[in-house]
Amino acid sequence: MEEVLSKEAVARAVYGAIRECAVTLRPDFRAAVERAREEASCQERDGGVSTADPRPGGAPSASRAAGVLDRILENAAIAAADGVPLCQDTGSVWACLEVGEALTVPGDVLSGVNGAVARAYEDGRLRMSLVRDALFDRANTGDNTPAFCEVRFVPGADATLHVLLKGGGSDNASRVVMLPPGAGAAGVREVVLDCVREKAANACPPLVIGLGVGATFDKVAGLAKHALLREVGSPAASDAAAAFEEELLAEVNALRIGPAALGGLPTAVAVHVETAPCHIAALPVAVNMGCCAMRSASVPLVRDGRAVHCG
């Protein structure tokens, strides 16, 4: 098949996605926050407010949660209108090139990514947040590179670039646990709930929670991060996964950590699960949280073997 995927196309897509993501709340997430705000309004109108703030003069948590959600939506509107970042932590760049197996992939297909990242962060006046070495040289790289990239092969003749800007707070609220296989679904549930209890407040809720189960120690975290790319409200991979997601979301929100960890609902607007095969003696589990500034974009590069002309 004629080569239709180039490093130039990938670099252009990375640049455009960063400039968009940094200032624009992901539409499906914004819609979920709007729904949550409407539900909070209904609670207020119906008098069904939840437990009041125990502090003197504290407002009912439904009213407080509604106020936080209002500020999130207001912040998103200002960021989009003025072209300024949704959050001061403009994140590290994670780029996943999803390629159909029928396509030819040039060996240098990702070689332009770091240059595109540097230009996007400079042009967008975004905060540079990468250090040269995690342990031995904590000096800032000065251009928010390197990006963290991967190529993932899928059936077909399409190619899509996924870009996620991941802030430190939400990534720090992540967890990988190697459970014994006998722990089963109950053990996975406890990993999620323990992680939310301990770390959700620092991840800036309301959240999207990515849950990976299976594969190996080094791959299960990737499953959890991929799960964040799925649109809120989109179908799960199976009926069993959908039921598990629904149960987990209800239990997470029953903790009533709430928007900005100030109580009420929601703590999360979605739990997304990705599973994979694993060794008979293992049950790898990973939790990766997406914060209230969900910043990702999926850019089509090739459709049915034909290049898509974008930006």
mmCIF file of C-alpha atoms in Angstrom:
data_model
loop_
_atom_site.group_PDB
_atom_site.id
_atom_site.type_symbol
_atom_site.label_atom_id
_atom_site.label_comp_id
_atom_site.label_asym_id
_atom_site.label_seq_id
_atom_site.Cartn_x
_atom_site.Cartn_y
_atom_site.Cartn_z
ATOM 1 C CA MET A 1 0.000 0.000 0.000
ATOM 2 C CA GLU A 2 1.222 3.498 -0.776
ATOM 3 C CA GLU A 3 2.616 5.316 2.240
ATOM 4 C CA VAL A 4 -0.022 7.717 3.538
ATOM 5 C CA LEU A 5 1.279 8.313 7.051
ATOM 6 C CA SER A 6 4.173 10.740 7.476
ATOM 7 C CA LYS A 7 6.168 12.295 10.301
ATOM 8 C CA GLU A 8 5.072 15.725 9.067
ATOM 9 C CA ALA A 9 1.384 14.819 9.400
ATOM 10 C CA VAL A 10 1.933 13.454 12.892
ATOM 11 C CA ALA A 11 3.882 16.560 13.956
ATOM 12 C CA ARG A 12 1.160 18.886 12.623
ATOM 13 C CA ALA A 13 -1.483 16.908 14.479
ATOM 14 C CA VAL A 14 0.496 17.000 17.720
ATOM 15 C CA TYR A 15 0.954 20.767 17.475
ATOM 16 C CA GLY A 16 -2.713 21.409 16.752
ATOM 17 C CA ALA A 17 -3.943 19.026 19.429
ATOM 18 C CA ILE A 18 -1.784 20.635 22.126
ATOM 19 C CA ARG A 19 -2.914 24.150 21.232
ATOM 20 C CA GLU A 20 -6.547 22.980 21.347
ATOM 21 C CA CYS A 21 -6.343 20.787 24.458
ATOM 22 C CA ALA A 22 -4.556 23.344 26.605
ATOM 23 C CA VAL A 23 -7.402 25.853 26.359
ATOM 24 C CA THR A 24 -10.482 23.711 25.635
ATOM 25 C CA LEU A 25 -12.270 21.394 28.024
ATOM 26 C CA ARG A 26 -12.979 18.114 26.257
ATOM 27 C CA PRO A 27 -16.577 18.398 24.959
ATOM 28 C CA ASP A 28 -17.855 15.091 26.370
ATOM 29 C CA PHE A 29 -16.410 15.913 29.792
ATOM 30 C CA ARG A 30 -17.862 19.419 29.719
ATOM 31 C CA ALA A 31 -21.274 17.927 28.916
ATOM 32 C CA ALA A 32 -20.921 15.549 31.874
ATOM 33 C CA VAL A 33 -20.108 18.462 34.190
ATOM 34 C CA GLU A 34 -23.113 20.365 32.837
ATOM 35 C CA ARG A 35 -25.340 17.354 33.572
ATOM 36 C CA ALA A 36 -23.937 17.135 37.086
ATOM 37 C CA ARG A 37 -24.628 20.852 37.599
ATOM 38 C CA GLU A 38 -28.214 20.394 36.467
ATOM 39 C CA GLU A 39 -28.655 17.482 38.893
ATOM 40 C CA ALA A 40 -27.308 19.662 41.702
ATOM 41 C CA SER A 41 -29.845 22.342 40.748
ATOM 42 C CA CYS A 42 -32.641 19.778 40.941
ATOM 43 C CA GLN A 43 -31.471 18.735 44.410
ATOM 44 C CA GLU A 44 -31.543 22.335 45.539
ATOM 45 C CA ARG A 45 -35.024 22.957 44.083
ATOM 46 C CA ASP A 46 -36.412 19.742 45.592
ATOM 47 C CA GLY A 47 -34.853 20.389 48.975
ATOM 48 C CA GLY A 48 -32.937 17.124 48.739
ATOM 49 C CA VAL A 49 -29.620 18.605 49.744
ATOM 50 C CA SER A 50 -27.024 16.288 51.189
ATOM 51 C CA THR A 51 -25.265 16.460 54.524
ATOM 52 C CA ALA A 52 -24.419 20.002 55.554
ATOM 53 C CA ASP A 53 -20.899 21.246 56.063
ATOM 54 C CA PRO A 54 -20.157 20.632 59.756
ATOM 55 C CA ARG A 55 -18.384 23.985 60.060
ATOM 56 C CA PRO A 56 -20.389 26.871 61.554
ATOM 57 C CA GLY A 57 -22.531 28.383 58.847
ATOM 58 C CA GLY A 58 -21.464 25.706 56.362
ATOM 59 C CA ALA A 59 -23.636 25.418 53.267
ATOM 60 C CA PRO A 60 -25.326 22.142 52.295
ATOM 61 C CA SER A 61 -22.918 20.128 50.157
ATOM 62 C CA ALA A 62 -25.287 20.087 47.158
ATOM 63 C CA SER A 63 -25.167 23.892 47.055
ATOM 64 C CA ARG A 64 -21.416 23.923 47.551
ATOM 65 C CA ALA A 65 -20.866 21.296 44.845
ATOM 66 C CA ALA A 66 -23.062 23.278 42.452
ATOM 67 C CA GLY A 67 -20.922 26.342 43.076
ATOM 68 C CA VAL A 68 -17.719 24.436 42.324
ATOM 69 C CA LEU A 69 -19.190 23.033 39.114
ATOM 70 C CA ASP A 70 -20.219 26.546 38.106
ATOM 71 C CA ARG A 71 -16.629 27.731 38.567
ATOM 72 C CA ILE A 72 -15.290 24.835 36.474
ATOM 73 C CA LEU A 73 -17.650 25.695 33.627
ATOM 74 C CA GLU A 74 -16.909 29.405 33.946
ATOM 75 C CA ASN A 75 -13.175 28.707 33.881
ATOM 76 C CA ALA A 76 -13.607 26.597 30.739
ATOM 77 C CA ALA A 77 -15.575 29.351 29.021
ATOM 78 C CA ILE A 78 -12.931 31.976 29.833
ATOM 79 C CA ALA A 79 -10.080 29.700 28.741
ATOM 80 C CA ALA A 80 -11.711 28.997 25.386
ATOM 81 C CA ALA A 81 -12.693 32.624 24.767
ATOM 82 C CA ASP A 82 -9.319 34.110 25.727
ATOM 83 C CA GLY A 83 -7.109 31.269 24.502
ATOM 84 C CA VAL A 84 -5.508 30.809 27.930
ATOM 85 C CA PRO A 85 -4.744 27.500 29.692
ATOM 86 C CA LEU A 86 -7.521 25.684 31.552
ATOM 87 C CA CYS A 87 -5.023 24.984 34.326
ATOM 88 C CA GLN A 88 -1.644 26.409 35.264
ATOM 89 C CA ASP A 89 -0.225 22.877 35.134
ATOM 90 C CA THR A 90 -0.204 22.387 31.373
ATOM 91 C CA GLY A 91 1.101 18.866 31.790
ATOM 92 C CA SER A 92 3.415 16.419 30.141
ATOM 93 C CA VAL A 93 2.511 15.312 26.622
ATOM 94 C CA TRP A 94 1.459 11.718 26.046
ATOM 95 C CA ALA A 95 0.956 10.835 22.384
ATOM 96 C CA CYS A 96 -0.389 7.517 21.147
ATOM 97 C CA LEU A 97 -0.358 6.804 17.427
ATOM 98 C CA GLU A 98 -2.982 4.152 16.734
ATOM 99 C CA VAL A 99 -2.252 2.562 13.353
ATOM 100 C CA GLY A 100 -4.200 0.075 11.268
ATOM 101 C CA GLU A 101 -2.263 -3.078 10.464
ATOM 102 C CA ALA A 102 -2.901 -2.588 6.743
ATOM 103 C CA LEU A 103 -0.874 0.643 6.714
ATOM 104 C CA THR A 104 2.825 1.164 6.135
ATOM 105 C CA VAL A 105 4.463 3.027 9.013
ATOM 106 C CA PRO A 106 7.727 4.866 8.296
ATOM 107 C CA GLY A 107 10.403 4.293 10.896
ATOM 108 C CA ASP A 108 10.729 8.008 11.646
ATOM 109 C CA VAL A 109 6.989 8.601 12.041
ATOM 110 C CA LEU A 110 7.397 10.034 15.581
ATOM 111 C CA SER A 111 10.627 11.932 14.946
ATOM 112 C CA GLY A 112 8.892 15.312 14.596
ATOM 113 C CA VAL A 113 6.880 15.070 17.814
ATOM 114 C CA ASN A 114 9.324 16.751 20.179
ATOM 115 C CA GLY A 115 9.803 19.691 17.836
ATOM 116 C CA ALA A 116 6.034 20.106 17.566
ATOM 117 C CA VAL A 117 5.672 19.976 21.355
ATOM 118 C CA ALA A 118 8.345 22.642 21.849
ATOM 119 C CA ARG A 119 6.691 24.964 19.291
ATOM 120 C CA ALA A 120 3.209 24.447 20.718
ATOM 121 C CA TYR A 121 4.298 25.199 24.269
ATOM 122 C CA GLU A 122 6.270 28.261 23.213
ATOM 123 C CA ASP A 123 3.549 29.631 20.925
ATOM 124 C CA GLY A 124 0.800 28.921 23.464
ATOM 125 C CA ARG A 125 2.788 30.398 26.359
ATOM 126 C CA LEU A 126 2.271 27.153 28.253
ATOM 127 C CA ARG A 127 4.173 26.206 31.383
ATOM 128 C CA MET A 128 7.231 24.025 30.831
ATOM 129 C CA SER A 129 6.989 21.131 33.273
ATOM 130 C CA LEU A 130 9.545 18.485 32.252
ATOM 131 C CA VAL A 131 12.851 17.819 34.006
ATOM 132 C CA ARG A 132 15.895 16.270 32.320
ATOM 133 C CA ASP A 133 16.146 13.225 34.568
ATOM 134 C CA ALA A 134 13.786 12.112 37.321
ATOM 135 C CA LEU A 135 16.597 11.221 39.717
ATOM 136 C CA PHE A 136 19.926 12.727 38.701
ATOM 137 C CA ASP A 137 19.121 16.036 36.986
ATOM 138 C CA ARG A 138 15.961 17.864 38.007
ATOM 139 C CA ALA A 139 16.731 20.895 35.801
ATOM 140 C CA ASN A 140 13.840 21.941 33.565
ATOM 141 C CA THR A 141 14.296 20.957 29.916
ATOM 142 C CA GLY A 142 12.950 24.395 28.943
ATOM 143 C CA ASP A 143 10.620 23.270 26.152
ATOM 144 C CA ASN A 144 8.381 20.623 27.775
ATOM 145 C CA THR A 145 10.068 17.812 25.888
ATOM 146 C CA PRO A 146 10.430 14.946 25.625
ATOM 147 C CA ALA A 147 6.926 13.788 24.874
ATOM 148 C CA PHE A 148 6.011 10.259 25.947
ATOM 149 C CA CYS A 149 5.017 8.398 22.789
ATOM 150 C CA GLU A 150 3.851 4.988 21.705
ATOM 151 C CA VAL A 151 2.599 3.284 18.560
ATOM 152 C CA ARG A 152 -0.327 0.906 18.911
ATOM 153 C CA PHE A 153 -1.436 -1.394 16.095
ATOM 154 C CA VAL A 154 -5.121 -2.098 15.525
ATOM 155 C CA PRO A 155 -7.072 -3.876 12.762
ATOM 156 C CA GLY A 156 -7.941 -2.000 9.593
ATOM 157 C CA ALA A 157 -6.540 0.808 7.457
ATOM 158 C CA ASP A 158 -7.095 3.850 9.697
ATOM 159 C CA ALA A 159 -4.637 5.886 11.764
ATOM 160 C CA THR A 160 -5.522 8.150 14.667
ATOM 161 C CA LEU A 161 -3.309 10.261 16.880
ATOM 162 C CA HIS A 162 -4.353 10.595 20.515
ATOM 163 C CA VAL A 163 -2.793 13.403 22.556
ATOM 164 C CA LEU A 164 -3.274 13.765 26.304
ATOM 165 C CA LEU A 165 -1.887 16.618 28.408
ATOM 166 C CA LYS A 166 -1.462 15.060 31.843
ATOM 167 C CA GLY A 167 -0.967 17.232 34.896
ATOM 168 C CA GLY A 168 1.186 16.168 37.818
ATOM 169 C CA GLY A 169 -1.631 16.134 40.361
ATOM 170 C CA SER A 170 -3.774 13.585 38.549
ATOM 171 C CA ASP A 171 -0.860 11.360 37.557
ATOM 172 C CA ASN A 172 0.449 11.423 41.129
ATOM 173 C CA ALA A 173 -2.944 10.083 42.209
ATOM 174 C CA SER A 174 -2.344 6.856 40.282
ATOM 175 C CA ARG A 175 -1.702 3.340 41.515
ATOM 176 C CA VAL A 176 -0.503 -0.050 40.241
ATOM 177 C CA VAL A 177 -1.222 -3.129 42.355
ATOM 178 C CA MET A 178 -0.399 -6.761 41.596
ATOM 179 C CA LEU A 179 -3.256 -8.690 43.197
ATOM 180 C CA PRO A 180 -3.448 -12.453 43.635
ATOM 181 C CA PRO A 181 -5.928 -13.872 41.112
ATOM 182 C CA GLY A 182 -8.248 -14.988 43.886
ATOM 183 C CA ALA A 183 -8.909 -11.361 44.792
ATOM 184 C CA GLY A 184 -11.256 -11.152 41.802
ATOM 185 C CA ALA A 185 -13.636 -8.279 41.139
ATOM 186 C CA ALA A 186 -13.977 -7.534 44.856
ATOM 187 C CA GLY A 187 -10.227 -7.001 45.123
ATOM 188 C CA VAL A 188 -10.188 -4.731 42.086
ATOM 189 C CA ARG A 189 -13.049 -2.719 43.577
ATOM 190 C CA GLU A 190 -11.131 -2.224 46.818
ATOM 191 C CA VAL A 191 -8.036 -1.019 44.929
ATOM 192 C CA VAL A 192 -10.139 1.619 43.177
ATOM 193 C CA LEU A 193 -11.966 2.773 46.295
ATOM 194 C CA ASP A 194 -8.806 2.876 48.423
ATOM 195 C CA CYS A 195 -7.059 4.926 45.747
ATOM 196 C CA VAL A 196 -9.981 7.353 45.543
ATOM 197 C CA ARG A 197 -10.205 7.706 49.337
ATOM 198 C CA GLU A 198 -6.492 8.413 49.657
ATOM 199 C CA LYS A 199 -5.719 10.395 46.517
ATOM 200 C CA ALA A 200 -8.787 11.786 44.749
ATOM 201 C CA ALA A 201 -8.712 15.080 46.644
ATOM 202 C CA ASN A 202 -5.286 15.871 45.169
ATOM 203 C CA ALA A 203 -6.393 14.947 41.636
ATOM 204 C CA CYS A 204 -8.878 17.865 41.350
ATOM 205 C CA PRO A 205 -12.293 16.204 41.105
ATOM 206 C CA PRO A 206 -14.719 15.687 39.448
ATOM 207 C CA LEU A 207 -12.723 12.949 37.787
ATOM 208 C CA VAL A 208 -12.707 10.443 34.998
ATOM 209 C CA ILE A 209 -11.185 7.294 36.466
ATOM 210 C CA GLY A 210 -9.276 5.038 34.109
ATOM 211 C CA LEU A 211 -9.029 1.437 35.323
ATOM 212 C CA GLY A 212 -6.764 -1.146 33.721
ATOM 213 C CA VAL A 213 -7.003 -4.824 34.654
ATOM 214 C CA GLY A 214 -4.756 -7.493 33.171
ATOM 215 C CA ALA A 215 -1.654 -7.745 30.965
ATOM 216 C CA THR A 216 1.621 -7.387 32.914
ATOM 217 C CA PHE A 217 3.131 -5.035 35.486
ATOM 218 C CA ASP A 218 4.526 -2.712 32.798
ATOM 219 C CA LYS A 219 1.453 -2.770 30.535
ATOM 220 C CA VAL A 220 -1.472 -2.460 32.935
ATOM 221 C CA ALA A 221 -0.812 1.244 33.592
ATOM 222 C CA GLY A 222 -1.082 1.827 29.848
ATOM 223 C CA LEU A 223 -4.526 0.215 29.864
ATOM 224 C CA ALA A 224 -5.648 2.642 32.579
ATOM 225 C CA LYS A 225 -4.334 5.665 30.706
ATOM 226 C CA HIS A 226 -5.906 4.530 27.421
ATOM 227 C CA ALA A 227 -9.226 4.234 29.250
ATOM 228 C CA LEU A 228 -9.198 8.007 29.831
ATOM 229 C CA LEU A 229 -9.415 8.599 26.070
ATOM 230 C CA ARG A 230 -12.863 7.046 25.809
ATOM 231 C CA GLU A 231 -15.676 9.561 25.602
ATOM 232 C CA VAL A 232 -17.803 9.903 28.709
ATOM 233 C CA GLY A 233 -21.095 8.155 28.025
ATOM 234 C CA SER A 234 -19.757 5.944 25.244
ATOM 235 C CA PRO A 235 -20.415 2.180 25.385
ATOM 236 C CA ALA A 236 -18.099 -0.079 27.353
ATOM 237 C CA ALA A 237 -16.381 -3.019 25.691
ATOM 238 C CA SER A 238 -18.970 -5.507 26.999
ATOM 239 C CA ASP A 239 -22.107 -5.752 29.106
ATOM 240 C CA ALA A 240 -20.006 -7.081 31.985
ATOM 241 C CA ALA A 241 -17.621 -4.129 31.767
ATOM 242 C CA ALA A 242 -20.529 -1.678 31.592
ATOM 243 C CA ALA A 243 -22.120 -3.147 34.722
ATOM 244 C CA PHE A 244 -18.803 -3.049 36.594
ATOM 245 C CA GLU A 245 -18.217 0.570 35.561
ATOM 246 C CA GLU A 246 -21.683 1.538 36.767
ATOM 247 C CA GLU A 247 -21.181 -0.190 40.119
ATOM 248 C CA LEU A 248 -17.781 1.399 40.646
ATOM 249 C CA LEU A 249 -19.023 4.874 39.744
ATOM 250 C CA ALA A 250 -21.869 4.587 42.256
ATOM 251 C CA GLU A 251 -19.473 3.439 44.999
ATOM 252 C CA VAL A 252 -16.930 6.165 44.203
ATOM 253 C CA ASN A 253 -19.623 8.831 44.383
ATOM 254 C CA ALA A 254 -21.033 7.337 47.591
ATOM 255 C CA LEU A 255 -17.772 8.455 49.233
ATOM 256 C CA ARG A 256 -19.054 12.020 48.704
ATOM 257 C CA ILE A 257 -15.605 13.543 48.302
ATOM 258 C CA GLY A 258 -17.212 15.828 45.756
ATOM 259 C CA PRO A 259 -16.057 18.532 43.339
ATOM 260 C CA ALA A 260 -12.804 20.124 44.514
ATOM 261 C CA ALA A 261 -12.985 17.606 47.414
ATOM 262 C CA LEU A 262 -15.477 19.900 49.175
ATOM 263 C CA GLY A 263 -18.210 17.305 49.561
ATOM 264 C CA GLY A 264 -21.324 16.298 47.678
ATOM 265 C CA LEU A 265 -21.624 14.960 44.145
ATOM 266 C CA PRO A 266 -19.997 14.032 41.884
ATOM 267 C CA THR A 267 -16.542 12.828 42.832
ATOM 268 C CA ALA A 268 -16.305 11.248 39.372
ATOM 269 C CA VAL A 269 -18.410 11.537 36.239
ATOM 270 C CA ALA A 270 -17.214 8.231 34.793
ATOM 271 C CA VAL A 271 -15.205 5.093 35.457
ATOM 272 C CA HIS A 272 -13.753 3.541 32.291
ATOM 273 C CA VAL A 273 -12.396 -0.011 32.343
ATOM 274 C CA GLU A 274 -9.965 -1.654 29.933
ATOM 275 C CA THR A 275 -9.095 -5.311 30.448
ATOM 276 C CA ALA A 276 -6.587 -7.697 28.889
ATOM 277 C CA PRO A 277 -5.381 -11.299 29.204
ATOM 278 C CA CYS A 278 -2.851 -12.044 31.954
ATOM 279 C CA HIS A 279 -0.844 -14.845 33.567
ATOM 280 C CA ILE A 280 -2.832 -17.437 35.542
ATOM 281 C CA ALA A 281 -0.993 -16.414 38.725
ATOM 282 C CA ALA A 282 -1.585 -12.678 38.333
ATOM 283 C CA LEU A 283 -4.239 -9.973 38.518
ATOM 284 C CA PRO A 284 -2.583 -6.649 37.624
ATOM 285 C CA VAL A 285 -4.635 -3.542 38.415
ATOM 286 C CA ALA A 286 -3.906 0.108 37.610
ATOM 287 C CA VAL A 287 -5.847 3.273 38.417
ATOM 288 C CA ASN A 288 -5.167 6.507 36.533
ATOM 289 C CA MET A 289 -7.250 9.604 37.258
ATOM 290 C CA GLY A 290 -8.216 12.334 34.836
ATOM 291 C CA CYS A 291 -8.794 15.682 36.548
ATOM 292 C CA CYS A 292 -11.467 18.350 36.114
ATOM 293 C CA ALA A 293 -9.417 19.841 33.258
ATOM 294 C CA MET A 294 -9.669 16.813 30.982
ATOM 295 C CA ARG A 295 -7.346 17.670 28.095
ATOM 296 C CA SER A 296 -7.165 15.158 25.296
ATOM 297 C CA ALA A 297 -7.874 15.081 21.585
ATOM 298 C CA SER A 298 -8.092 12.317 19.007
ATOM 299 C CA VAL A 299 -7.052 13.390 15.518
ATOM 300 C CA PRO A 300 -7.791 11.203 12.456
ATOM 301 C CA LEU A 301 -4.771 10.978 10.149
ATOM 302 C CA VAL A 302 -5.817 8.183 7.769
ATOM 303 C CA ARG A 303 -9.267 6.830 6.955
ATOM 304 C CA ASP A 304 -9.745 3.730 4.808
ATOM 305 C CA GLY A 305 -6.164 3.982 3.593
ATOM 306 C CA ARG A 306 -6.438 7.629 2.533
ATOM 307 C CA ALA A 307 -4.683 10.515 4.248
ATOM 308 C CA VAL A 308 -6.892 12.993 6.058
ATOM 309 C CA HIS A 309 -5.795 16.570 5.499
ATOM 310 C CA CYS A 310 -5.817 18.295 8.859
ATOM 311 C CA GLY A 311 -4.350 21.578 10.091
#
